[in-house]
PDB file of C-alpha atoms in Angstrom:
ATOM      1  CA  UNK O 632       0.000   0.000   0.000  1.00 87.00           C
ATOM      2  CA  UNK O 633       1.592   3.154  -1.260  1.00 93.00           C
ATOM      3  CA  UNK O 634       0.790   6.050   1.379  1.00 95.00           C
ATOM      4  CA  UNK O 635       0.569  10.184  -0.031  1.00 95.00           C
ATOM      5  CA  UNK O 636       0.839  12.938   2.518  1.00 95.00           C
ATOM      6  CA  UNK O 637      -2.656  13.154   3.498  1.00 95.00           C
ATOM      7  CA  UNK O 638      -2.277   9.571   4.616  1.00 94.00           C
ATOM      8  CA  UNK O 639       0.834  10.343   6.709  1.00 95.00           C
ATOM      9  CA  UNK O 640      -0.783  12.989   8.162  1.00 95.00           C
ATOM     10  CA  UNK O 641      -3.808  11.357   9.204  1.00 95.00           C
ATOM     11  CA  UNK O 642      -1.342   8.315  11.024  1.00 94.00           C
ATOM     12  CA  UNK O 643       0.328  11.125  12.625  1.00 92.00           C
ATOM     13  CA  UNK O 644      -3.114  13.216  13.797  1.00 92.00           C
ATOM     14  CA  UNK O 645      -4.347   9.890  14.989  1.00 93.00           C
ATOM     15  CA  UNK O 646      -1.119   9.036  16.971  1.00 88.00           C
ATOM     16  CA  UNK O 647      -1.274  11.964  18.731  1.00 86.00           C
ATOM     17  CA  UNK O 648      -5.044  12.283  19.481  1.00 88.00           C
ATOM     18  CA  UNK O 649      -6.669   9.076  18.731  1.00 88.00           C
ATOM     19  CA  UNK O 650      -9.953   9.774  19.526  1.00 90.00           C
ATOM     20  CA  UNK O 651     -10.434  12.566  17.029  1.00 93.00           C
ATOM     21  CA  UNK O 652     -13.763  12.623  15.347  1.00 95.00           C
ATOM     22  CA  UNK O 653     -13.713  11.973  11.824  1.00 95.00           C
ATOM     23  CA  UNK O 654     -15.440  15.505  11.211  1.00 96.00           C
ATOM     24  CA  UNK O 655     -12.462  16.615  13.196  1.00 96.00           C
ATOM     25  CA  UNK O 656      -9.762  14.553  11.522  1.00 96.00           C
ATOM     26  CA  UNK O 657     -11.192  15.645   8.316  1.00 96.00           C
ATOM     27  CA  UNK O 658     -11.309  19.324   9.542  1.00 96.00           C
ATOM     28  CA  UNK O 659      -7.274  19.050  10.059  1.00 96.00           C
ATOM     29  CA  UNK O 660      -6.365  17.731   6.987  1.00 96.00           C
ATOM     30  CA  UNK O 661      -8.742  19.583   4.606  1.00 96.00           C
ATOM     31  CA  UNK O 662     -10.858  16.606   2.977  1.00 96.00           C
ATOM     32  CA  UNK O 663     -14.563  16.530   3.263  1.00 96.00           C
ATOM     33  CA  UNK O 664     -15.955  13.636   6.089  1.00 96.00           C
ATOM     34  CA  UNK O 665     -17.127  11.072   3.601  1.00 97.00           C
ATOM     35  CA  UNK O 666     -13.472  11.495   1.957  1.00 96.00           C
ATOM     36  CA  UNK O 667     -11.779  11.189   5.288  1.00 97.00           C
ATOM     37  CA  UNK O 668     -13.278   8.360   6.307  1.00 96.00           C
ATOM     38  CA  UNK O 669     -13.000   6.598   3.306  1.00 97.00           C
ATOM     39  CA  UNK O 670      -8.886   7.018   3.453  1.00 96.00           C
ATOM     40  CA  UNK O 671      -9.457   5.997   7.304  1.00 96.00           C
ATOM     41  CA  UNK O 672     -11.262   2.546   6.496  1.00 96.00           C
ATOM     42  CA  UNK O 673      -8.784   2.228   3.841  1.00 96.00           C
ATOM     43  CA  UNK O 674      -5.550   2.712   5.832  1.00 96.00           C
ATOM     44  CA  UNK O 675      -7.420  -0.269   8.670  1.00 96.00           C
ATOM     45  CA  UNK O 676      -8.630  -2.050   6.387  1.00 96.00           C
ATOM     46  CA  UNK O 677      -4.959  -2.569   4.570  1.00 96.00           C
ATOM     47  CA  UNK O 678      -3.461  -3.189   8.051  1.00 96.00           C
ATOM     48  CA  UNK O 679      -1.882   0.419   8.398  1.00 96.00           C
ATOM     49  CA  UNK O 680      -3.170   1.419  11.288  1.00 95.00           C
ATOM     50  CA  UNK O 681      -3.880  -2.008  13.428  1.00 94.00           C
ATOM     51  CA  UNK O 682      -6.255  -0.334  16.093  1.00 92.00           C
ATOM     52  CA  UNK O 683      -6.516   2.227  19.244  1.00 90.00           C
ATOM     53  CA  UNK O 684      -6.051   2.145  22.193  1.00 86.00           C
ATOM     54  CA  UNK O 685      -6.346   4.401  25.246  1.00 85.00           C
ATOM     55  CA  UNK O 686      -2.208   5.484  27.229  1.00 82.00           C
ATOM     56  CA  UNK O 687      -3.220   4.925  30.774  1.00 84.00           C
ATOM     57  CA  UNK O 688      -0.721   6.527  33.088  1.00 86.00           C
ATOM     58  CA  UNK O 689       0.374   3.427  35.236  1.00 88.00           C
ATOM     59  CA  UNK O 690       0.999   5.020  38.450  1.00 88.00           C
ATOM     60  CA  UNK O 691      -2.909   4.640  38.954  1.00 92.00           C
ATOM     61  CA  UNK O 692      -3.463   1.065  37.850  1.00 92.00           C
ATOM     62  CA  UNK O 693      -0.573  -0.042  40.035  1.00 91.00           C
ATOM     63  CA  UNK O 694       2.089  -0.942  37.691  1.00 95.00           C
ATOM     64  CA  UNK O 695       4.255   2.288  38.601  1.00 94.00           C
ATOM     65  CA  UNK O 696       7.556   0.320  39.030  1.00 97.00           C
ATOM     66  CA  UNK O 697       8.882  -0.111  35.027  1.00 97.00           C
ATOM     67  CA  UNK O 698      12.330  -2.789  34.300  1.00 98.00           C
ATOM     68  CA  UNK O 699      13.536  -3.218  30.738  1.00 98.00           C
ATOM     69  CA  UNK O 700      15.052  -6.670  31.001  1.00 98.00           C
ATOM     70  CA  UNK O 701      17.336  -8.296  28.561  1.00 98.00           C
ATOM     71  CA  UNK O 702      17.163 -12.229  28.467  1.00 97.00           C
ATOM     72  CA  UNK O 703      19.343 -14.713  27.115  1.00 96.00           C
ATOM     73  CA  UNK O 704      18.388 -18.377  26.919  1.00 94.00           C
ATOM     74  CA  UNK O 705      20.100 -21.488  26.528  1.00 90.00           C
ATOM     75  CA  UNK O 706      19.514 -22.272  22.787  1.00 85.00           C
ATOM     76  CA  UNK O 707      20.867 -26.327  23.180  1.00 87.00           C
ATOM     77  CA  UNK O 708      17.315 -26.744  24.590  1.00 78.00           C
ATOM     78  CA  UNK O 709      14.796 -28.248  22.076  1.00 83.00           C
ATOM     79  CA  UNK O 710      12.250 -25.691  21.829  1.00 87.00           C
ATOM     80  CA  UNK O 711      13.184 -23.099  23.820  1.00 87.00           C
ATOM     81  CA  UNK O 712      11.753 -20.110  21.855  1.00 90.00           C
ATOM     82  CA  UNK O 713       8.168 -21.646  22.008  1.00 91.00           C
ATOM     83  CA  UNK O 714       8.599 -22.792  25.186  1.00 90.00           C
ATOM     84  CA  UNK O 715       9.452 -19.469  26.254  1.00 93.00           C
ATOM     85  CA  UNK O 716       7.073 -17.404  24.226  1.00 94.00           C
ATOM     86  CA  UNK O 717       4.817 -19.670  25.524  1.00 94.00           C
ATOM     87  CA  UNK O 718       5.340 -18.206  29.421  1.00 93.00           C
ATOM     88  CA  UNK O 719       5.616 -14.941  28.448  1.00 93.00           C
ATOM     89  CA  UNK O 720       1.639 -15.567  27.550  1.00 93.00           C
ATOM     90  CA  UNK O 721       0.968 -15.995  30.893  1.00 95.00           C
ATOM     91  CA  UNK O 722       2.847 -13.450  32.592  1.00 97.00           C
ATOM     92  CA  UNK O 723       0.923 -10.355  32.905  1.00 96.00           C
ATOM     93  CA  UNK O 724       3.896  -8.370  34.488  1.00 97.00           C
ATOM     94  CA  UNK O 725       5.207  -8.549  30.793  1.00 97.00           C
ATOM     95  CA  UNK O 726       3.653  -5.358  29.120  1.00 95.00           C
ATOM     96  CA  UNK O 727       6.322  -5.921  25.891  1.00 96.00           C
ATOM     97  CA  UNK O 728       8.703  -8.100  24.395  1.00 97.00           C
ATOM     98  CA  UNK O 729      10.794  -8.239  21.962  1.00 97.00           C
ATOM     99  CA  UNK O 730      13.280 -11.177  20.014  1.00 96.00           C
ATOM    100  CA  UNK O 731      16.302  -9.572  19.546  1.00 96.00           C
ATOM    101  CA  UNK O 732      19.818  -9.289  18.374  1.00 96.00           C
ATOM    102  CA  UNK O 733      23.214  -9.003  19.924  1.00 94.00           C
ATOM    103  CA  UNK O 734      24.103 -10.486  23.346  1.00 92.00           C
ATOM    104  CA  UNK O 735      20.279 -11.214  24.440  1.00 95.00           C
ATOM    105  CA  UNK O 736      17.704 -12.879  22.757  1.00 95.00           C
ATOM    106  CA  UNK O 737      14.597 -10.793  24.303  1.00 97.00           C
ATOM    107  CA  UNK O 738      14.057  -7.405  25.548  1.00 98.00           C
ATOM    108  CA  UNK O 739      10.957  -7.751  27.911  1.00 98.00           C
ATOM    109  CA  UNK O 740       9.183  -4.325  29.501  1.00 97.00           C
ATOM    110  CA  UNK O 741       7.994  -5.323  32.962  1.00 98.00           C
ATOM    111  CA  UNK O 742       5.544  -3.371  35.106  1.00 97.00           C
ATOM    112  CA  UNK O 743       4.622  -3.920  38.623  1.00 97.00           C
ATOM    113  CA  UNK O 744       3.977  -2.362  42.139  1.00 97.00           C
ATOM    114  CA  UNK O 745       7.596  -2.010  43.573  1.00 97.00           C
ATOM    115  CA  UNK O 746      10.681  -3.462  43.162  1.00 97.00           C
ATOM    116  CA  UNK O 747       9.607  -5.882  45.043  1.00 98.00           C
ATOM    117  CA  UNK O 748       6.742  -7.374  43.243  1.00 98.00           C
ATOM    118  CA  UNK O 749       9.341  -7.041  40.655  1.00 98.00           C
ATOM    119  CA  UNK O 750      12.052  -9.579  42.746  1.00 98.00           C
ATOM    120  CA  UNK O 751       9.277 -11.758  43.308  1.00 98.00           C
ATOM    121  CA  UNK O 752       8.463 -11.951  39.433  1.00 98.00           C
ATOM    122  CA  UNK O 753      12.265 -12.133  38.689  1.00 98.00           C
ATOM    123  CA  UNK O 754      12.840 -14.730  41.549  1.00 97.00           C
ATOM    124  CA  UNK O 755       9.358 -16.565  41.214  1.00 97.00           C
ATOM    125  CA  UNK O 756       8.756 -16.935  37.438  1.00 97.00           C
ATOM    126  CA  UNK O 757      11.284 -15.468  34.836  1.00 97.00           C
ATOM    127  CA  UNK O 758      14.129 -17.189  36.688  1.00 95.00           C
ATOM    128  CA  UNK O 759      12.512 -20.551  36.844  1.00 94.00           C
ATOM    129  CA  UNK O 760      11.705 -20.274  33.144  1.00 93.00           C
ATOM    130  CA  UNK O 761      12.772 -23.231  31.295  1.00 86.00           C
ATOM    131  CA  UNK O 762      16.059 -22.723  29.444  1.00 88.00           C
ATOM    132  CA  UNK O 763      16.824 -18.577  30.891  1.00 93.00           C
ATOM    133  CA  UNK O 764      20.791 -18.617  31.016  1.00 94.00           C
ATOM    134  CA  UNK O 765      20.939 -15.267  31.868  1.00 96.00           C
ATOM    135  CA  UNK O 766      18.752 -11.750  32.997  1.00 97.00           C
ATOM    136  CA  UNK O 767      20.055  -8.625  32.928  1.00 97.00           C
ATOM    137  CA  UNK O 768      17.727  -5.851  34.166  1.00 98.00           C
ATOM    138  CA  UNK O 769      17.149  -1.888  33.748  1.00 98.00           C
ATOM    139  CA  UNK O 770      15.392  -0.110  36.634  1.00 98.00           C
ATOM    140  CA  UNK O 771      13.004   2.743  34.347  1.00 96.00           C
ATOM    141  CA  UNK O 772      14.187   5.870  36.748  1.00 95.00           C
ATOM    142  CA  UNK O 773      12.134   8.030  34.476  1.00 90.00           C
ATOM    143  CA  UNK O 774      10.571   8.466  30.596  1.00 86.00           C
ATOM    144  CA  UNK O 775      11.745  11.643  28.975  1.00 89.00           C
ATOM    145  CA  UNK O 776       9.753  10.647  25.758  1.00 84.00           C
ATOM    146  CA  UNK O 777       6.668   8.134  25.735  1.00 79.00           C
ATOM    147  CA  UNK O 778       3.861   7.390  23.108  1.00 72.00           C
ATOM    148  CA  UNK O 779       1.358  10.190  22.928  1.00 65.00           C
ATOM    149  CA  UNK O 780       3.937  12.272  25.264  1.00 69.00           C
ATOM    150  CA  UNK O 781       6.821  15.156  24.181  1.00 70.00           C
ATOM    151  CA  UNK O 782       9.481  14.509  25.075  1.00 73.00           C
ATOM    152  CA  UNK O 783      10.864  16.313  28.419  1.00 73.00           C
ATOM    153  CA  UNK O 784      14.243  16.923  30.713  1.00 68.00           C
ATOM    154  CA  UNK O 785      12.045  16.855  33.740  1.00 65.00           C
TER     155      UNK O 785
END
């Protein structure tokens, strides 16, 4: 799907305020409604823009402690990236992760309570994992640029 510059536009109006109206959207990038939200259904439809969501600040659903952790497994196990990927399905402290390359083989975001709900998961569940040679975590101090967010020195 070949995108023009109304199209990036429209991605970039709808990353930054995602629940703009369509009468809104169209407003801002000077088509009529019916126009707009035919471009719109288009740009779902071929998989460009895969859906919305809402950026909840964590502090108030309890997940204000944030660890970017870099794990390395033992690839002589049979399986061990489904087997993995498999118990990263049922961790809910893992917000994000991602295979990687270089000295890890994943790059997991965890959220929790504290650091130490965060032990506990560490200890309790990504330690025990089968085949994890090795975890190296990231304590978040603070985000100087997030989705939806400027970034900021404060």
């Amino acid at each position: 799907m070949t995108l023009d510059s109304i199209d990036l536009k429209i991605i970039a109006l709808l990353r930054q305020e995602g629940r703009l109206s369509n009468q809104h959207l169209a407003e801002r990038v000077a088509l009529s409604p019916s126009a707009c939200l035919r471009r719109l259904r288009t740009l779902e439809e071929g998989g460009v823009i895969l859906g919305y969501q809402a950026v909840v600040d964590p502090r108030h659903t309890g997940q204000a402690f944030e660890a970017i952790v870099h794990v390395s497994l033992d690839q002589a196990q049979p399986h061990w990236h489904e087997a993995f990927v498999a118990q990263l399905a049922g961790w809910p402290e893992v917000h994000e992760a991602s295979i990687v390359t270089g000295a890890s083989n994943y790059i997991l975001q965890v959220r929790t309570e504290d650091l130490a709900a965060f032990s506990t998961f560490v200890v309790d569940k990504l330690n025990r994992a089968h085949g994890v040679r090795e975890i190296c975590s990231h304590i978040v101090m603070r985000k100087v640029k997030a989705p939806g967010q400027p970034a900021t020195l404060r």
